[in-house]
Short mmCIF file of C-alpha atoms in Angstrom, two decimals:
data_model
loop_
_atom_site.label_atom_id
_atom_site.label_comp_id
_atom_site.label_asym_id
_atom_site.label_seq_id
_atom_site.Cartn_x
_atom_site.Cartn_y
_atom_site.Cartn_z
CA UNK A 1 -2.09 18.73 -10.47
CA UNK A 2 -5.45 18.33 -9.31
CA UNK A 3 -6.05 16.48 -5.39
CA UNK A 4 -8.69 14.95 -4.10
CA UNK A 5 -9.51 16.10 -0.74
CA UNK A 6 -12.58 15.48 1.68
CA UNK A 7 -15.01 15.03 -1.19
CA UNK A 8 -13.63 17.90 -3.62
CA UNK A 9 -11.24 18.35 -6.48
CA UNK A 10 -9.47 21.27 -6.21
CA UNK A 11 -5.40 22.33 -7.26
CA UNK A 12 -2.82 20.60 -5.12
CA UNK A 13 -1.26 23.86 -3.91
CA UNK A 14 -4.86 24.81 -2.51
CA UNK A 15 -5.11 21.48 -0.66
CA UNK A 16 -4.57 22.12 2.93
CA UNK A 17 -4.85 19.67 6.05
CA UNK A 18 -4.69 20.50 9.55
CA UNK A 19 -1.48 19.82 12.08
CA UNK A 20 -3.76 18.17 14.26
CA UNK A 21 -4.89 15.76 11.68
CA UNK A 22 -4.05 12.31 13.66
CA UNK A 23 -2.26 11.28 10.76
CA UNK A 24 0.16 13.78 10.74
CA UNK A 25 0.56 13.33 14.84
CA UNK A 26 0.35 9.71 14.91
CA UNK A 27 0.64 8.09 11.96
CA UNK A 28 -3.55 7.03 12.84
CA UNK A 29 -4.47 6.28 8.94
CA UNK A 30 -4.29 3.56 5.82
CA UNK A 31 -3.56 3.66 2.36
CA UNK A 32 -4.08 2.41 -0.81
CA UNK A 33 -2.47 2.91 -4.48
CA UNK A 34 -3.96 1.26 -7.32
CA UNK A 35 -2.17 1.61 -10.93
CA UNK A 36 -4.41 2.16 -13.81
CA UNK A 37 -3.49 1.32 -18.17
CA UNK A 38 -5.48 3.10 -20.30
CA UNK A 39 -7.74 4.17 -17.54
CA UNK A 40 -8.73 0.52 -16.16
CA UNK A 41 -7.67 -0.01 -12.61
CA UNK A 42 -5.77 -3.35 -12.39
CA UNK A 43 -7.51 -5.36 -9.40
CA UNK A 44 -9.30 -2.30 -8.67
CA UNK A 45 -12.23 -4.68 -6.68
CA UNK A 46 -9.21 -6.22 -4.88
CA UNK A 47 -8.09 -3.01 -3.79
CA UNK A 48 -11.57 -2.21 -2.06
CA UNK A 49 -11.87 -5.63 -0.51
CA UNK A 50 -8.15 -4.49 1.14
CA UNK A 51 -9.06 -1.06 1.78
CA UNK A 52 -11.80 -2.28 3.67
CA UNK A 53 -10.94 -4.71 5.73
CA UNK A 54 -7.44 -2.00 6.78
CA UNK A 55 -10.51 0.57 7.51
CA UNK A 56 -12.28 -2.12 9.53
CA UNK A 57 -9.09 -3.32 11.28
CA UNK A 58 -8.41 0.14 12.40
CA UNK A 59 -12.10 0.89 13.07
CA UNK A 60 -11.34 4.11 11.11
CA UNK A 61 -14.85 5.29 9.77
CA UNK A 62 -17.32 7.67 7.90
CA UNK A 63 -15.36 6.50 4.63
CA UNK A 64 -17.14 3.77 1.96
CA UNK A 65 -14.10 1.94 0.30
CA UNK A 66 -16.64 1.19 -2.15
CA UNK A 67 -16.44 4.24 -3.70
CA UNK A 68 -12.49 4.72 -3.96
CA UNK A 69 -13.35 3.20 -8.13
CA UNK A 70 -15.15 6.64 -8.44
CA UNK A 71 -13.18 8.63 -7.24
CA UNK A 72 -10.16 7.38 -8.91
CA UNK A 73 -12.60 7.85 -11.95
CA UNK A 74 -12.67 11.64 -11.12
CA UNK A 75 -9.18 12.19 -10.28
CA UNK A 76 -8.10 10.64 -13.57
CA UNK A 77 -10.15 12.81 -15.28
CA UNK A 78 -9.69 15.79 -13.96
CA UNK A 79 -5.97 15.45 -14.63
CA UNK A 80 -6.62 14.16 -18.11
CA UNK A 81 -4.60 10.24 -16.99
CA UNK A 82 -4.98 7.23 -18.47
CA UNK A 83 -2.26 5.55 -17.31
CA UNK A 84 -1.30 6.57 -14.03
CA UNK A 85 -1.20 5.64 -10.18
CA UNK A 86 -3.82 6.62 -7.88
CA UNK A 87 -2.67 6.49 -3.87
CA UNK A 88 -5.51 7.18 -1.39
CA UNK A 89 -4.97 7.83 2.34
CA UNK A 90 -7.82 7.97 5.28
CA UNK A 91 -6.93 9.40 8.56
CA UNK A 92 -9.40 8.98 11.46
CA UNK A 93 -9.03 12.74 11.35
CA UNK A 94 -8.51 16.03 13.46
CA UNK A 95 -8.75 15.88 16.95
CA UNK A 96 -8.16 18.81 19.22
CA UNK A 97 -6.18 18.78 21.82
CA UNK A 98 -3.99 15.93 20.67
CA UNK A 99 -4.93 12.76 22.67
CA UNK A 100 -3.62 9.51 22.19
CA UNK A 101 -7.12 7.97 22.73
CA UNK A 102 -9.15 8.30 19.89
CA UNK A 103 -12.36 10.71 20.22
CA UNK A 104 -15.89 8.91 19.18
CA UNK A 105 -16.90 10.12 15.82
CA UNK A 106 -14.16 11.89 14.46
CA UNK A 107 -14.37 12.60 10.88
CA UNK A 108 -11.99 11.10 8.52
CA UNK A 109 -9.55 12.78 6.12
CA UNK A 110 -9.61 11.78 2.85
CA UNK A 111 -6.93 12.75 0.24
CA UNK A 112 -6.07 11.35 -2.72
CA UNK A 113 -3.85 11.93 -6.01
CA UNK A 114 -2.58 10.71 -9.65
CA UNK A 115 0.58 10.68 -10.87
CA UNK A 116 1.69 9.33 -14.66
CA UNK A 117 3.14 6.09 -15.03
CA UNK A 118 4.22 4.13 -17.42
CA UNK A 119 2.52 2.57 -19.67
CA UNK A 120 1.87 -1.85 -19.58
CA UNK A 121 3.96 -2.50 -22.21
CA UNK A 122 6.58 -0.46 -20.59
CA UNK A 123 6.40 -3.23 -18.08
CA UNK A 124 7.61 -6.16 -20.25
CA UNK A 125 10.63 -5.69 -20.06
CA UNK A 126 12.24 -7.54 -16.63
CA UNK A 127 14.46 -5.43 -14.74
CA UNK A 128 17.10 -6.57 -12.46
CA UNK A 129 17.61 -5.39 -8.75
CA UNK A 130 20.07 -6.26 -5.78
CA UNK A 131 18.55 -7.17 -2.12
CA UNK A 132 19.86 -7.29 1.08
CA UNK A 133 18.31 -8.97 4.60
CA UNK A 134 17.43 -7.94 7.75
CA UNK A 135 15.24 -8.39 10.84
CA UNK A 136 11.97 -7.15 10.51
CA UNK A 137 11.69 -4.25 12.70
CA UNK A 138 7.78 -3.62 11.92
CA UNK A 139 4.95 -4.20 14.31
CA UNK A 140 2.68 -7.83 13.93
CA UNK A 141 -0.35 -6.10 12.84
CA UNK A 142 1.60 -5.94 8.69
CA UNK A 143 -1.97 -7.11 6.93
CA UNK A 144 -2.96 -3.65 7.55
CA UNK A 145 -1.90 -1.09 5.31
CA UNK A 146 -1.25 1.76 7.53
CA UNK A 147 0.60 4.94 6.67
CA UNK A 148 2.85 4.00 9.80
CA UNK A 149 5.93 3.04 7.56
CA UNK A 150 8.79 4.06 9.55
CA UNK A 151 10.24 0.64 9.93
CA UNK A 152 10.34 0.02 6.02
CA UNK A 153 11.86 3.47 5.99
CA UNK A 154 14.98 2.85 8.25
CA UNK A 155 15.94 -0.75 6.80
CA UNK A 156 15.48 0.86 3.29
CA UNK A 157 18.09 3.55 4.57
CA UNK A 158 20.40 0.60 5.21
CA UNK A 159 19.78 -0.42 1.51
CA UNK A 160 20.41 2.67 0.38
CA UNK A 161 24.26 2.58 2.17
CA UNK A 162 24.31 -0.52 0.48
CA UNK A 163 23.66 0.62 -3.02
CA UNK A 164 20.72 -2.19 -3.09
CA UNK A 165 16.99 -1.48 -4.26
CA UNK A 166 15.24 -3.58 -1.60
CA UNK A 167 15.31 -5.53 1.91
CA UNK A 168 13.90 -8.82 2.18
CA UNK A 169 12.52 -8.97 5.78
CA UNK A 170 13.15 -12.00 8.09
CA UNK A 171 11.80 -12.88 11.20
CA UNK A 172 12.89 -16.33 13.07
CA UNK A 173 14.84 -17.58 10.22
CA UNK A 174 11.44 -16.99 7.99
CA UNK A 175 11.26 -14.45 4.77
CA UNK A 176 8.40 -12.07 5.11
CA UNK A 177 8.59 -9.85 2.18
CA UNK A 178 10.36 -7.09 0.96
CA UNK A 179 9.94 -3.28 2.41
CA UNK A 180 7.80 -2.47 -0.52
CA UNK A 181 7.28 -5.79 -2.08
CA UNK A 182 6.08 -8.80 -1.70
CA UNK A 183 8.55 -11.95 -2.37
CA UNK A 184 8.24 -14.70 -5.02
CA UNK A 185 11.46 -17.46 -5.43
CA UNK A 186 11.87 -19.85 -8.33
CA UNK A 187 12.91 -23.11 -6.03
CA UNK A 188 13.28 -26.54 -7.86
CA UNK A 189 10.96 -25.16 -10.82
CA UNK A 190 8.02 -24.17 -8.42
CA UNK A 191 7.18 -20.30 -7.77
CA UNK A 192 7.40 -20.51 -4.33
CA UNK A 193 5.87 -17.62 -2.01
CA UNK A 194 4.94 -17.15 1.56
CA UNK A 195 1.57 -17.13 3.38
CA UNK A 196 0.33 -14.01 4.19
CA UNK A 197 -1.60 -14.86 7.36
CA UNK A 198 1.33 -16.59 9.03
CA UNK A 199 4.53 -15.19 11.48
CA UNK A 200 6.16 -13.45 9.91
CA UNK A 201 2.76 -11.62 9.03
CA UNK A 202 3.18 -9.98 5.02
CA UNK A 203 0.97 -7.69 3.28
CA UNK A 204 -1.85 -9.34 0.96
CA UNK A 205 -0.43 -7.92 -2.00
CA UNK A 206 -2.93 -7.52 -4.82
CA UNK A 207 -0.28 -8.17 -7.09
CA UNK A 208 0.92 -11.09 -5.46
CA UNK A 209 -2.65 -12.87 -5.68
CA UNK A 210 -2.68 -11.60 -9.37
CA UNK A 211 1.27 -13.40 -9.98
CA UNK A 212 -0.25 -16.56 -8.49
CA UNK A 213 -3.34 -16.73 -10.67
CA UNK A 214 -1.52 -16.27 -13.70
CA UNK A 215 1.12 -18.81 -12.79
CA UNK A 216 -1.38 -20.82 -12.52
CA UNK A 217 -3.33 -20.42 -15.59
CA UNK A 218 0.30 -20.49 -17.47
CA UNK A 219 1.04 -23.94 -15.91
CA UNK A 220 3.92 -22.99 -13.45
CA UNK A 221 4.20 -24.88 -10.59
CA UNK A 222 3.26 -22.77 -7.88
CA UNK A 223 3.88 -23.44 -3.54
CA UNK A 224 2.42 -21.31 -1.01
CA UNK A 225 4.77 -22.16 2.14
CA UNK A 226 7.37 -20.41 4.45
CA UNK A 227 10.52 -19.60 2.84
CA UNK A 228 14.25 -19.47 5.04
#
């Protein structure tokens, strides 16, 4: 497998970051994943638009989200992928000794990698899943995508003693979303989903924008409102 790290291509077991990377010490960084049929990234200018506004909420910088398209480009080709996933994660970088206050002008860490997937017409067939609930033990800040995932982590462990395949997060009676998904219900005929700005705070899933579009354009009802 070929990597993508700081600007180069190079074999995965050459790719190398440092302990005192401040992602690695304190989970300081975003991320992105983008899946790509027959080498076209689906809402690839979506991704961007998400990438940077995370980058901007963080004020992580030295990194233009405008060229994560190109260098997924790269990446897929240097694997030889056309349909694949492409996850990209920026650190504010390596600081030395660790501080908890960021230093001014650190340089960020950039890696990023493809994997095979599926391809779309693996995807029409539906699949079914089991959930379970909980309280949503994340921080309020969920629009960003940060590599700090250890609250999806521990309710997913609870799904996994439950022999489910997700968690649908809840906070004041409210569903957010899932711990890696974002929710959709089919209520009275209408598609119903929640807001993404409101509390609970949910991920703007590129996906979930794409779901409502087409819903849309099909002629499904579709409700954009909090969900108990």
């Amino acid at each position: 497998m070929q990597v993508w790290l700081n600007g180069r291509i190079l074999p995965a077991h050459e790719a190398t970051l440092s302990p005192f990377d401040r992602g690695f010490l304190f989970g300081d960084g975003v991320y992105e994943l983008v899946r790509f049929f027959n080498g076209v990234g689906v809402g690839i200018d979506a991704h961007v638009a998400r990438l940077e506004r995370s980058l901007g909420l963080t004020r992580i910088g030295g990194f233009d989200a405008a060229s994560f398209p190109a260098l997924c480009s790269d990446l897929l080709a240097a694997n030889e992928l056309r349909d694949a996933a492409v996850y990209l994660q920026v650190t504010r970088g390596v600081q030395l000794p660790r501080a908890h206050m960021p230093a001014p002008g650190l340089a960020p860490t950039v890696f990023a990698y493809a994997s095979p997937c599926g391809s779309i017409d693996e995807l029409a067939t539906l699949h079914a899943g089991t959930a379970i609930t909980r309280p949503d033990p994340r921080w309020s800040r969920c629009e960003i995508k940060t590599t700090s995932l250890l609250g999806n982590i521990l309710v997913l462990l609870d799904a996994q003693d439950a022999r489910a395949d997700e968690v649908l997060l809840t906070r004041h009676g409210l569903v957010g979303e899932g711990a890696y998904s974002n929710v959709f219900a089919l209520i009275a005929g209408t598609l119903v989903t929640t807001p993404v700005d409101d509390d609970p705070p949910i991920l703007h899933g590129v996906t979930r924008w794409q779901l409502l579009e087409e819903a849309q354009r099909a002629g499904i009802p579709t409700a954009v409102r909090p969900m108990t």
